[in-house]
């Protein structure tokens, strides 16, 4: 198929439909409105269901219901709306149901701004809702990668019976880029024998639930969840690297910020400074090993986490570097972007020992 | 070039490059020594709107009118009363950049009395690489939906077929073919063929529509 020009949000919606998503429940919020808009236009044409719920809380609980019945289902929102969805998200994780949740992050805290941000990293990766649970978090850096990851996200969710979050930002949602909808390799998936689709009088009813009245049962449920999470950590880590070989400074950045960092790397190269990039594609499970390996390289003097936040992922970079090399942070928050110039200058300060 | 009616309304699918066309057109008018105003009527897109280029436009003597609310990044459907001044003051050459779908085009409807009173040009910007306007039927249905909600009629087509930084000559020619087919069905002329400067000498002579060489102003943060 030839390349077409797609807006990030509408491309994400089309990718979900291509992956077999036929249920979408949402509530509008800038800068992700083209997702529900596209679903509202397309779902009726393909016998799917688009429903604008009365609130984000309602929408995520509709996702809970559809996922419990074994349907491929998605919701999307932006930061404040995702905060509202947290209760439902932890229930879905607790009940081990597959679904895809898209967060096109905007500036925070509170109502913040409608400009791009990455300040929902903690919320996405460290448990925004209550209890011990994990979301699988995928962070695309281009509209093409978003399209590919969204399609795969449904398979990943089904394989592990776990919610998957696509963590984009307002820029990802709003920008136009050339896209090709490729045939995505399908995973071999277990049958959804747990789904509440009616017994037809032939078996005991399936129950979808996250309530365990007996503490020991609830403990065992947690232990089982963590066995699953360990499996995901073993199988699903993804990371992209650029110029890390012989780099003096290694930037760590995800999503659209990684593209700005690449410009900084190229401008530093012109001044004879070798800089590289580690771009986590999965934010959970996190590519600690890639950081650790870079930390062990003799050439690497320091790491710098570059984020559109006041510094969230930097904590995971520190865990990966494990004290072997210093880790610095550079970022802009509230909807502002770090610039290649600002990143390069900060890197020079660090390498010059000014800090 | 740019010898169109005083009031030029720019419409099209979002992603068709309306704003890029509108901004380049306004710069063209200003360079030709015209007293120029650009009105950002886009109340549906939160990013990539002409108001983001206000400092550059103002520097060239172009009057920029957008929201009555301060700041470029609100998504409030607040249109400035200042818009009336350039609709009424006929000494201005006016470019109206309209939001990219039928919802966005509705904002134009409230000014219909001015367009009933004074002849206008309404350009429908076509990008053949956008999924809703990549066929004759799709483009016509999109054009009609914008006409219906804006209460105005398209007077000409603009071929602005591109793939952001990955545009090829073939893209532009594919868009030209689509515009010609739409033009045949609707009886509307193709007024401009938009092309980045690198393509201008490569385009065949005698195309329907004037070739408008453009600079890219609406950039992503890593494209600066």
Coordinates of C-alpha atoms in Angstrom, one line a residue:
Chain A
X1 CA 0.0 0.0 0.0
X2 CA 1.3 3.5 -0.9
X3 CA 2.0 6.0 1.9
X4 CA -0.8 8.4 2.9
X5 CA -0.7 11.4 5.1
X6 CA -2.4 10.8 8.5
X7 CA -2.9 12.8 11.6
X8 CA -1.6 10.9 14.6
X9 CA -4.9 10.6 16.3
X10 CA -6.9 9.4 13.3
X11 CA -4.1 7.0 12.4
X12 CA -4.2 5.4 15.9
X13 CA -8.0 5.0 15.5
X14 CA -7.7 3.4 12.1
X15 CA -4.9 1.1 13.3
X16 CA -7.2 -0.1 16.2
X17 CA -9.9 -0.9 13.7
X18 CA -7.5 -2.7 11.5
X19 CA -6.5 -4.8 14.5
X20 CA -10.1 -5.9 15.0
X21 CA -11.2 -3.4 17.6
X22 CA -15.0 -3.0 17.2
X23 CA -15.8 -1.3 20.5
X24 CA -14.7 2.2 21.5
X25 CA -15.9 4.1 24.5
X26 CA -14.6 7.5 25.2
X27 CA -15.2 11.1 26.3
X28 CA -13.7 14.1 24.5
X29 CA -10.6 16.0 25.6
X30 CA -8.0 17.9 23.7
X31 CA -5.6 17.0 22.2
X32 CA -6.9 13.5 21.3
X33 CA -10.4 14.3 20.0
X34 CA -9.7 13.1 16.5
X35 CA -9.6 9.5 18.0
X36 CA -13.3 9.5 19.2
X37 CA -14.3 11.6 16.1
X38 CA -12.8 9.0 13.8
X39 CA -14.3 6.1 15.7
X40 CA -17.7 7.9 15.6
X41 CA -17.4 8.2 11.9
X42 CA -16.0 4.7 11.1
X43 CA -17.6 2.3 13.7
X44 CA -21.1 2.5 12.3
X45 CA -19.8 1.7 8.8
X46 CA -18.3 -1.6 10.0
X47 CA -20.9 -2.8 12.5
X48 CA -18.7 -1.6 15.4
X49 CA -19.8 0.3 18.4
X50 CA -18.8 3.9 19.2
X51 CA -20.2 5.3 22.3
X52 CA -19.5 8.7 23.8
X53 CA -20.0 8.0 27.5
X54 CA -21.2 10.5 30.1
X55 CA -17.8 10.7 31.6
X56 CA -14.3 9.1 31.5
X57 CA -15.3 7.0 34.5
X58 CA -18.3 5.6 32.6
X59 CA -16.2 5.0 29.5
X60 CA -13.5 2.9 31.2
X61 CA -16.1 0.8 32.9
X62 CA -17.7 0.2 29.6
X63 CA -14.3 -1.0 28.4
X64 CA -14.2 -3.2 31.5
X65 CA -17.5 -4.8 30.4
X66 CA -16.6 -5.3 26.8
X67 CA -13.2 -6.7 27.6
X68 CA -14.8 -9.1 30.1
X69 CA -17.0 -10.4 27.2
X70 CA -13.8 -11.0 25.2
X71 CA -14.2 -8.1 22.8
X72 CA -11.3 -6.1 21.3
X73 CA -12.0 -2.8 22.9
X74 CA -10.2 0.6 23.2
X75 CA -10.6 3.9 24.9
X76 CA -8.5 7.0 24.6
X77 CA -8.1 10.2 26.5
X78 CA -5.5 12.8 27.5
X79 CA -3.9 13.3 31.0
X80 CA -6.8 14.7 33.1
X81 CA -9.2 12.1 31.5
X82 CA -6.8 9.3 32.1
X83 CA -6.6 10.3 35.8
X84 CA -10.4 9.9 36.0
X85 CA -10.0 6.4 34.4
X86 CA -7.5 5.1 37.0
X87 CA -10.1 3.3 39.1
X88 CA -11.4 1.4 36.1
X89 CA -7.8 0.7 34.9
X90 CA -6.8 -1.0 38.2
X91 CA -10.0 -3.1 38.2
X92 CA -9.3 -4.2 34.6
X93 CA -5.7 -5.0 35.5
X94 CA -6.9 -6.9 38.7
X95 CA -9.5 -8.8 36.7
X96 CA -6.8 -9.6 34.1
X97 CA -8.7 -8.3 31.1
X98 CA -7.1 -7.3 27.7
X99 CA -7.8 -3.8 26.4
X100 CA -5.9 -0.9 24.8
X101 CA -5.9 2.6 26.5
X102 CA -4.4 5.5 24.6
X103 CA -3.1 8.6 26.4
X104 CA -2.1 11.6 24.3
X105 CA -0.4 13.4 27.2
X106 CA -0.8 17.1 27.7
X107 CA 0.7 19.6 30.2
X108 CA -0.2 19.1 33.9
X109 CA -0.8 19.0 36.8
X110 CA -4.5 19.6 37.0
X111 CA -6.1 21.0 33.9
X112 CA -2.6 22.1 32.8
X113 CA -2.4 23.0 29.2
X114 CA -3.4 21.4 25.9
X115 CA 0.2 21.3 24.6
X116 CA 2.3 18.2 24.5
X117 CA 3.9 16.7 27.6
X118 CA 5.4 13.5 29.0
X119 CA 4.5 14.1 32.6
X120 CA 2.2 11.0 32.9
X121 CA 5.2 8.6 32.9
X122 CA 4.8 7.9 36.6
X123 CA 1.0 7.4 36.2
X124 CA 1.4 5.1 33.3
X125 CA 4.4 3.0 34.5
X126 CA 4.3 3.1 38.3
X127 CA 0.7 2.4 38.9
X128 CA -1.7 5.4 38.5
X129 CA -4.4 3.5 40.3
X130 CA -4.3 1.5 43.5
X131 CA -2.8 -1.9 44.2
X132 CA 0.1 -3.9 42.8
X133 CA -0.4 -3.9 39.1
X134 CA 1.4 -3.2 35.8
X135 CA 0.3 -1.8 32.5
X136 CA 2.3 -2.7 29.5
X137 CA 3.3 0.8 28.2
X138 CA 4.3 1.4 24.6
X139 CA 5.8 4.8 23.5
X140 CA 5.8 5.4 19.8
X141 CA 8.0 8.2 18.3
X142 CA 6.4 8.6 14.9
X143 CA 2.9 8.2 13.5
X144 CA 4.1 5.1 11.6
X145 CA 5.4 3.5 14.8
X146 CA 2.1 4.4 16.6
X147 CA 0.1 2.6 13.9
X148 CA 2.3 -0.5 14.1
X149 CA 2.3 -0.5 17.9
X150 CA -1.4 0.0 18.3
X151 CA -2.1 -3.0 16.1
X152 CA 0.3 -5.1 18.0
X153 CA -1.0 -3.8 21.3
X154 CA -4.2 -5.7 20.9
X155 CA -2.3 -9.0 20.5
X156 CA 0.0 -8.2 23.4
X157 CA -3.1 -7.5 25.6
X158 CA -4.8 -10.7 24.6
X159 CA -1.6 -12.8 25.0
X160 CA -1.1 -11.7 28.6
X161 CA -4.7 -10.8 29.5
X162 CA -3.4 -7.3 30.5
X163 CA -4.3 -3.8 29.7
X164 CA -1.8 -2.1 27.3
X165 CA -1.3 1.7 27.3
X166 CA -0.1 3.6 24.3
X167 CA 1.7 6.6 25.8
X168 CA 1.8 9.4 23.2
X169 CA 1.7 13.1 23.6
X170 CA -0.3 15.9 22.1
X171 CA 2.3 16.3 19.2
X172 CA 1.9 12.6 18.4
X173 CA -1.8 13.1 18.2
X174 CA -1.9 16.3 16.3
X175 CA 0.9 16.0 13.8
X176 CA 0.6 14.8 10.2
X177 CA 3.1 12.2 8.9
X178 CA 3.3 9.7 6.0
X179 CA 1.9 6.3 7.1
X180 CA 1.7 2.9 5.5
X181 CA -0.7 0.4 7.0
X182 CA 1.3 -2.7 6.8
X183 CA 0.2 -6.3 7.5
X184 CA 1.3 -6.7 11.1
X185 CA 2.5 -10.1 12.1
X186 CA -0.2 -11.8 14.2
X187 CA 0.8 -13.5 17.4
X188 CA -0.6 -17.0 18.2
X189 CA -3.1 -16.2 20.9
X190 CA -4.9 -18.3 23.5
X191 CA -8.6 -18.8 23.2
X192 CA -10.6 -16.5 25.5
X193 CA -12.1 -19.4 27.5
X194 CA -12.6 -16.9 30.5
X195 CA -14.9 -14.5 28.6
X196 CA -18.4 -14.0 29.8
X197 CA -20.2 -14.9 26.6
X198 CA -23.0 -17.1 28.0
X199 CA -22.8 -20.7 29.1
X200 CA -25.4 -22.0 26.7
X201 CA -26.2 -24.4 29.5
X202 CA -23.0 -26.3 28.9
X203 CA -20.6 -25.1 31.6
X204 CA -20.4 -23.1 34.8
X205 CA -20.6 -19.4 34.3
X206 CA -17.4 -17.4 33.9
X207 CA -16.9 -14.7 36.5
X208 CA -14.9 -11.5 35.8
X209 CA -13.9 -10.0 39.1
X210 CA -11.1 -8.3 41.0
X211 CA -12.6 -8.9 44.5
X212 CA -11.0 -11.6 46.8
X213 CA -12.7 -11.6 50.1
X214 CA -10.1 -13.9 51.7
X215 CA -6.7 -12.2 52.2
X216 CA -4.8 -15.4 51.4
X217 CA -6.6 -15.7 48.1
X218 CA -5.9 -12.1 47.3
X219 CA -2.2 -12.6 48.2
X220 CA -2.1 -15.6 45.9
X221 CA -3.8 -13.6 43.1
X222 CA -1.1 -10.9 43.5
X223 CA 1.6 -13.6 43.3
X224 CA 0.1 -15.0 40.1
X225 CA -0.1 -11.5 38.6
X226 CA 3.6 -11.0 39.4
X227 CA 4.5 -14.3 37.8
X228 CA 2.8 -12.9 34.7
X229 CA 4.6 -9.6 35.0
X230 CA 8.0 -11.4 35.2
X231 CA 7.1 -13.2 32.0
X232 CA 6.3 -9.9 30.3
X233 CA 9.5 -8.4 31.5
X234 CA 11.4 -11.4 30.1
X235 CA 9.7 -11.3 26.6
X236 CA 8.5 -7.8 25.8
X237 CA 11.3 -5.2 26.4
X238 CA 11.9 -3.1 23.4
X239 CA 14.4 -0.4 22.8
X240 CA 15.9 1.5 20.0
X241 CA 19.5 2.9 20.0
X242 CA 21.3 5.5 18.0
X243 CA 25.1 6.2 17.9
X244 CA 25.6 4.6 21.4
X245 CA 28.8 3.0 20.3
X246 CA 31.8 5.2 21.4
X247 CA 29.4 7.9 22.8
X248 CA 30.7 10.1 25.5
X249 CA 27.2 11.1 26.6
X250 CA 24.1 8.9 26.2
X251 CA 20.8 10.6 26.1
X252 CA 17.7 8.6 27.1
X253 CA 14.5 9.9 25.6
X254 CA 11.2 8.4 24.4
X255 CA 8.4 9.4 22.0
X256 CA 8.6 12.6 20.1
X257 CA 11.3 14.0 22.5
X258 CA 13.7 11.3 21.1
X259 CA 13.4 13.0 17.7
X260 CA 14.4 16.3 19.1
X261 CA 17.3 14.6 20.9
X262 CA 18.5 13.2 17.6
X263 CA 18.9 16.7 16.2
X264 CA 20.9 17.6 19.3
X265 CA 23.1 14.5 18.7
X266 CA 23.7 15.5 15.1
X267 CA 24.6 19.1 16.0
X268 CA 27.0 17.9 18.8
X269 CA 28.6 15.5 16.2
X270 CA 29.5 18.6 14.1
X271 CA 31.4 19.9 17.0
X272 CA 33.2 16.6 17.4
X273 CA 31.2 15.5 20.5
X274 CA 30.1 11.9 20.4
X275 CA 26.6 11.5 21.8
X276 CA 24.2 8.6 21.5
X277 CA 20.5 7.9 22.2
X278 CA 18.7 5.1 24.0
X279 CA 15.0 5.3 23.1
X280 CA 12.8 3.0 25.2
X281 CA 9.9 1.8 23.1
X282 CA 8.4 -0.1 26.0
X283 CA 8.3 2.1 29.1
X284 CA 7.1 -0.9 31.1
X285 CA 8.8 -3.3 30.9
X286 CA 11.7 -0.8 31.0
X287 CA 14.9 -1.5 29.1
X288 CA 17.2 -1.4 32.2
X289 CA 19.6 -3.7 30.6
X290 CA 20.3 -1.4 27.6
X291 CA 21.1 1.4 30.1
X292 CA 23.3 -0.9 32.2
X293 CA 25.2 -2.1 29.2
X294 CA 25.9 1.5 28.1
X295 CA 26.9 2.4 31.7
X296 CA 29.6 -0.3 31.5
X297 CA 31.1 1.1 28.3
X298 CA 34.4 2.9 28.9
X299 CA 33.6 5.7 26.5
X300 CA 30.4 6.7 28.3
X301 CA 30.9 9.4 30.8
X302 CA 27.3 10.3 31.7
X303 CA 23.7 9.8 30.9
X304 CA 21.1 12.5 30.4
X305 CA 17.4 11.8 30.5
X306 CA 15.5 14.3 28.3
X307 CA 11.8 14.6 28.9
X308 CA 8.8 16.8 28.5
X309 CA 8.4 16.8 32.3
X310 CA 10.3 17.9 35.4
X311 CA 12.0 14.5 35.5
X312 CA 10.1 11.2 35.8
X313 CA 11.8 8.6 33.6
X314 CA 15.2 9.8 34.9
X315 CA 14.5 7.6 38.0
X316 CA 14.5 4.5 35.8
X317 CA 17.6 5.6 34.0
X318 CA 19.3 5.9 37.4
X319 CA 18.1 2.3 38.3
X320 CA 19.6 1.1 35.0
X321 CA 22.9 3.0 35.4
X322 CA 23.0 1.7 39.0
X323 CA 25.6 4.2 40.1
X324 CA 28.1 3.1 37.5
X325 CA 27.9 6.5 35.7
X326 CA 26.2 9.8 36.7
X327 CA 22.7 10.5 35.4
X328 CA 21.6 14.0 34.6
X329 CA 18.2 15.4 33.7
X330 CA 17.1 18.0 31.2
X331 CA 13.5 18.8 30.4
X332 CA 10.7 21.2 29.8
X333 CA 7.2 20.9 31.3
X334 CA 3.7 22.1 31.0
X335 CA 3.5 21.9 27.2
X336 CA 6.9 23.3 26.3
X337 CA 9.5 21.4 24.2
X338 CA 13.2 21.0 24.9
X339 CA 15.1 22.4 22.0
X340 CA 18.1 20.7 20.3
X341 CA 20.2 23.8 21.2
X342 CA 19.2 23.6 24.9
X343 CA 19.9 19.9 25.0
X344 CA 23.3 20.3 23.3
X345 CA 24.3 23.1 25.6
X346 CA 23.4 21.1 28.7
X347 CA 25.4 18.1 27.4
X348 CA 28.4 20.3 26.9
X349 CA 28.2 21.7 30.4
X350 CA 28.1 18.1 31.7
X351 CA 31.0 16.9 29.6
X352 CA 33.0 20.0 30.5
X353 CA 32.6 19.2 34.1
X354 CA 30.8 22.5 34.7
X355 CA 28.1 20.8 36.7
Chain B
X1 CA -0.6 35.7 -8.9
X2 CA -2.8 36.4 -5.9
X3 CA -5.2 38.5 -8.1
X4 CA -8.2 36.9 -6.5
X5 CA -11.2 38.5 -4.9
X6 CA -10.5 40.7 -1.8
X7 CA -11.9 38.1 0.5
X8 CA -10.2 34.7 0.1
X9 CA -11.6 31.8 2.2
X10 CA -9.2 28.9 2.5
X11 CA -10.9 25.5 3.3
X12 CA -10.0 21.9 3.0
X13 CA -9.5 18.6 4.9
X14 CA -7.2 19.0 7.9
X15 CA -3.8 17.9 6.8
X16 CA -4.4 19.2 3.3
X17 CA -2.0 22.0 4.0
X18 CA -4.6 24.8 4.2
X19 CA -2.7 26.7 6.7
X20 CA 0.6 26.4 4.9
X21 CA -1.1 27.6 1.8
X22 CA -2.9 30.5 3.7
X23 CA 0.4 31.6 5.3
X24 CA 2.4 31.5 2.1
X25 CA -0.5 33.3 0.3
X26 CA -0.5 36.0 2.9
X27 CA 3.3 36.5 2.6
X28 CA 2.8 36.7 -1.2
X29 CA 0.2 39.4 -0.9
X30 CA 2.4 41.4 1.6
X31 CA 5.4 41.1 -0.7
X32 CA 3.3 42.4 -3.5
X33 CA 2.8 45.5 -1.4
X34 CA -0.8 44.8 -0.4
X35 CA -2.3 45.7 2.9
X36 CA -2.9 42.2 4.1
X37 CA -4.8 40.6 6.9
X38 CA -4.9 36.9 7.8
X39 CA -7.8 35.7 9.9
X40 CA -7.3 32.4 11.8
X41 CA -10.8 31.0 12.0
X42 CA -9.6 27.6 13.0
X43 CA -11.5 26.7 16.2
X44 CA -11.2 22.9 15.8
X45 CA -7.4 22.2 15.7
X46 CA -5.4 22.9 18.8
X47 CA -2.0 22.9 17.1
X48 CA -0.5 23.9 13.8
X49 CA -2.6 27.0 13.3
X50 CA -1.7 30.2 11.4
X51 CA -1.7 32.2 14.6
X52 CA 1.5 30.3 15.7
X53 CA 3.2 32.3 13.0
X54 CA 2.0 35.6 14.2
X55 CA 5.4 37.1 15.0
X56 CA 6.7 36.3 11.5
X57 CA 3.5 37.5 9.8
X58 CA 3.4 40.7 11.8
X59 CA 7.1 41.4 11.0
X60 CA 6.1 41.4 7.3
X61 CA 3.3 43.9 8.1
X62 CA 0.5 41.4 8.0
X63 CA -2.3 41.9 10.4
X64 CA -3.1 38.6 12.3
X65 CA -6.5 38.1 13.8
X66 CA -7.4 35.0 15.7
X67 CA -9.0 34.4 19.1
X68 CA -10.0 37.2 21.4
X69 CA -8.4 35.2 24.1
X70 CA -4.7 35.9 24.7
X71 CA -2.2 33.2 23.9
X72 CA -1.9 30.9 20.9
X73 CA -2.6 27.6 22.5
X74 CA -6.2 27.8 23.8
X75 CA -8.8 25.6 22.2
X76 CA -11.7 27.9 23.0
X77 CA -14.2 28.6 20.2
X78 CA -13.8 32.4 20.8
X79 CA -13.6 34.5 17.6
X80 CA -12.4 38.1 17.8
X81 CA -14.8 40.9 17.1
X82 CA -11.8 42.4 15.2
X83 CA -12.6 40.0 12.4
X84 CA -15.5 42.3 11.4
X85 CA -13.1 45.2 10.9
X86 CA -11.2 43.5 8.0
X87 CA -14.5 42.2 6.5
X88 CA -15.8 45.8 6.5
X89 CA -12.6 47.8 5.7
X90 CA -12.2 47.2 1.9
X91 CA -8.7 48.6 2.0
X92 CA -7.6 45.2 3.3
X93 CA -6.7 42.1 1.3
X94 CA -8.0 39.3 3.5
X95 CA -7.1 35.6 3.8
X96 CA -9.4 33.6 6.0
X97 CA -7.9 30.3 7.2
X98 CA -10.9 28.1 8.1
X99 CA -10.8 25.0 10.4
X100 CA -10.3 21.7 8.5
X101 CA -13.7 20.0 8.4
X102 CA -17.4 20.7 8.3
X103 CA -17.3 21.4 12.0
X104 CA -14.5 24.0 11.6
X105 CA -16.2 25.5 8.6
X106 CA -19.3 26.3 10.6
X107 CA -17.5 29.2 12.2
X108 CA -17.5 30.9 8.7
X109 CA -21.3 30.7 8.6
X110 CA -21.7 33.6 11.1
X111 CA -20.1 36.0 8.6
X112 CA -22.3 35.0 5.7
X113 CA -23.9 38.4 5.3
X114 CA -20.5 39.8 4.3
X115 CA -20.1 37.2 1.6
X116 CA -23.7 37.8 0.4
X117 CA -22.7 41.4 0.0
X118 CA -19.3 41.2 -1.6
X119 CA -18.0 38.7 -4.1
X120 CA -15.4 36.3 -2.6
X121 CA -13.1 33.5 -3.5
X122 CA -13.3 30.2 -1.6
X123 CA -10.5 27.8 -2.3
X124 CA -10.9 24.1 -1.5
X125 CA -7.4 22.8 -0.8
X126 CA -6.9 19.2 -2.0
X127 CA -4.3 16.8 -0.8
X128 CA -4.7 13.5 -2.7
X129 CA -2.7 11.8 0.0
X130 CA -5.4 12.4 2.7
X131 CA -7.7 9.4 3.1
X132 CA -11.0 11.3 3.0
X133 CA -10.1 13.3 -0.1
X134 CA -8.1 10.8 -2.2
X135 CA -10.9 9.9 -4.6
X136 CA -13.1 12.1 -6.8
X137 CA -16.2 11.1 -4.8
X138 CA -14.4 11.5 -1.4
X139 CA -13.1 15.0 -2.4
X140 CA -16.5 16.1 -3.7
X141 CA -18.4 14.9 -0.7
X142 CA -15.9 16.6 1.7
X143 CA -16.2 19.8 -0.4
X144 CA -20.0 19.7 -0.2
X145 CA -20.0 19.1 3.5
X146 CA -17.8 22.2 4.0
X147 CA -20.1 24.3 1.7
X148 CA -23.1 23.2 3.6
X149 CA -21.9 24.0 7.1
X150 CA -20.1 27.3 6.0
X151 CA -23.1 28.4 3.9
X152 CA -20.7 29.5 1.1
X153 CA -19.7 28.0 -2.2
X154 CA -16.3 26.9 -3.3
X155 CA -15.1 29.0 -6.3
X156 CA -11.8 27.2 -7.1
X157 CA -9.6 24.2 -6.3
X158 CA -6.0 24.3 -5.1
X159 CA -3.9 21.2 -5.6
X160 CA -1.6 20.9 -2.5
X161 CA -0.8 17.2 -2.7
X162 CA 2.1 16.5 -0.4
X163 CA 3.6 14.0 2.1
X164 CA 5.2 16.5 4.4
X165 CA 9.0 16.1 4.0
X166 CA 8.6 13.0 1.8
X167 CA 6.7 14.6 -1.1
X168 CA 7.7 13.6 -4.6
X169 CA 6.8 15.0 -8.0
X170 CA 4.6 12.0 -8.5
X171 CA 2.5 13.1 -5.5
X172 CA 1.9 16.5 -7.0
X173 CA 1.0 15.1 -10.4
X174 CA -1.3 12.5 -8.8
X175 CA -3.1 15.4 -7.0
X176 CA -3.2 17.4 -10.2
X177 CA -5.0 14.4 -11.9
X178 CA -7.5 14.2 -9.0
X179 CA -8.1 18.0 -9.1
X180 CA -8.7 17.8 -12.9
X181 CA -11.2 15.1 -12.4
X182 CA -13.0 17.0 -9.6
X183 CA -12.8 20.1 -11.8
X184 CA -14.5 18.3 -14.7
X185 CA -17.3 17.0 -12.5
X186 CA -18.0 20.3 -10.6
X187 CA -17.0 22.8 -13.3
X188 CA -14.7 24.6 -10.9
X189 CA -11.3 25.8 -12.0
X190 CA -8.0 24.8 -10.5
X191 CA -6.5 28.1 -9.3
X192 CA -3.2 27.1 -7.8
X193 CA -0.8 24.2 -7.9
X194 CA 1.2 24.4 -4.6
X195 CA 4.8 23.1 -4.7
X196 CA 7.8 23.4 -2.5
X197 CA 10.4 25.4 -4.4
X198 CA 12.5 22.4 -5.2
X199 CA 9.7 21.1 -7.5
X200 CA 9.0 24.2 -9.4
X201 CA 11.4 23.7 -12.3
X202 CA 10.4 20.0 -12.5
X203 CA 6.7 20.5 -13.0
X204 CA 5.5 20.2 -16.6
X205 CA 4.5 23.5 -18.3
X206 CA 0.8 24.3 -19.1
X207 CA -0.7 22.8 -15.9
X208 CA -4.2 24.0 -15.0
X209 CA -3.6 26.6 -12.3
X210 CA -0.7 28.8 -11.4
X211 CA 2.2 27.2 -9.7
X212 CA 2.6 28.7 -6.2
X213 CA 6.1 28.0 -4.9
X214 CA 6.0 27.7 -1.1
X215 CA 8.3 27.8 1.9
X216 CA 7.4 25.4 4.8
X217 CA 6.5 27.4 7.8
X218 CA 4.4 24.9 9.8
X219 CA 7.2 22.8 11.2
X220 CA 7.4 20.1 13.9
X221 CA 9.7 20.8 16.9
X222 CA 12.5 18.6 15.4
X223 CA 12.3 20.2 12.0
X224 CA 13.5 23.6 12.9

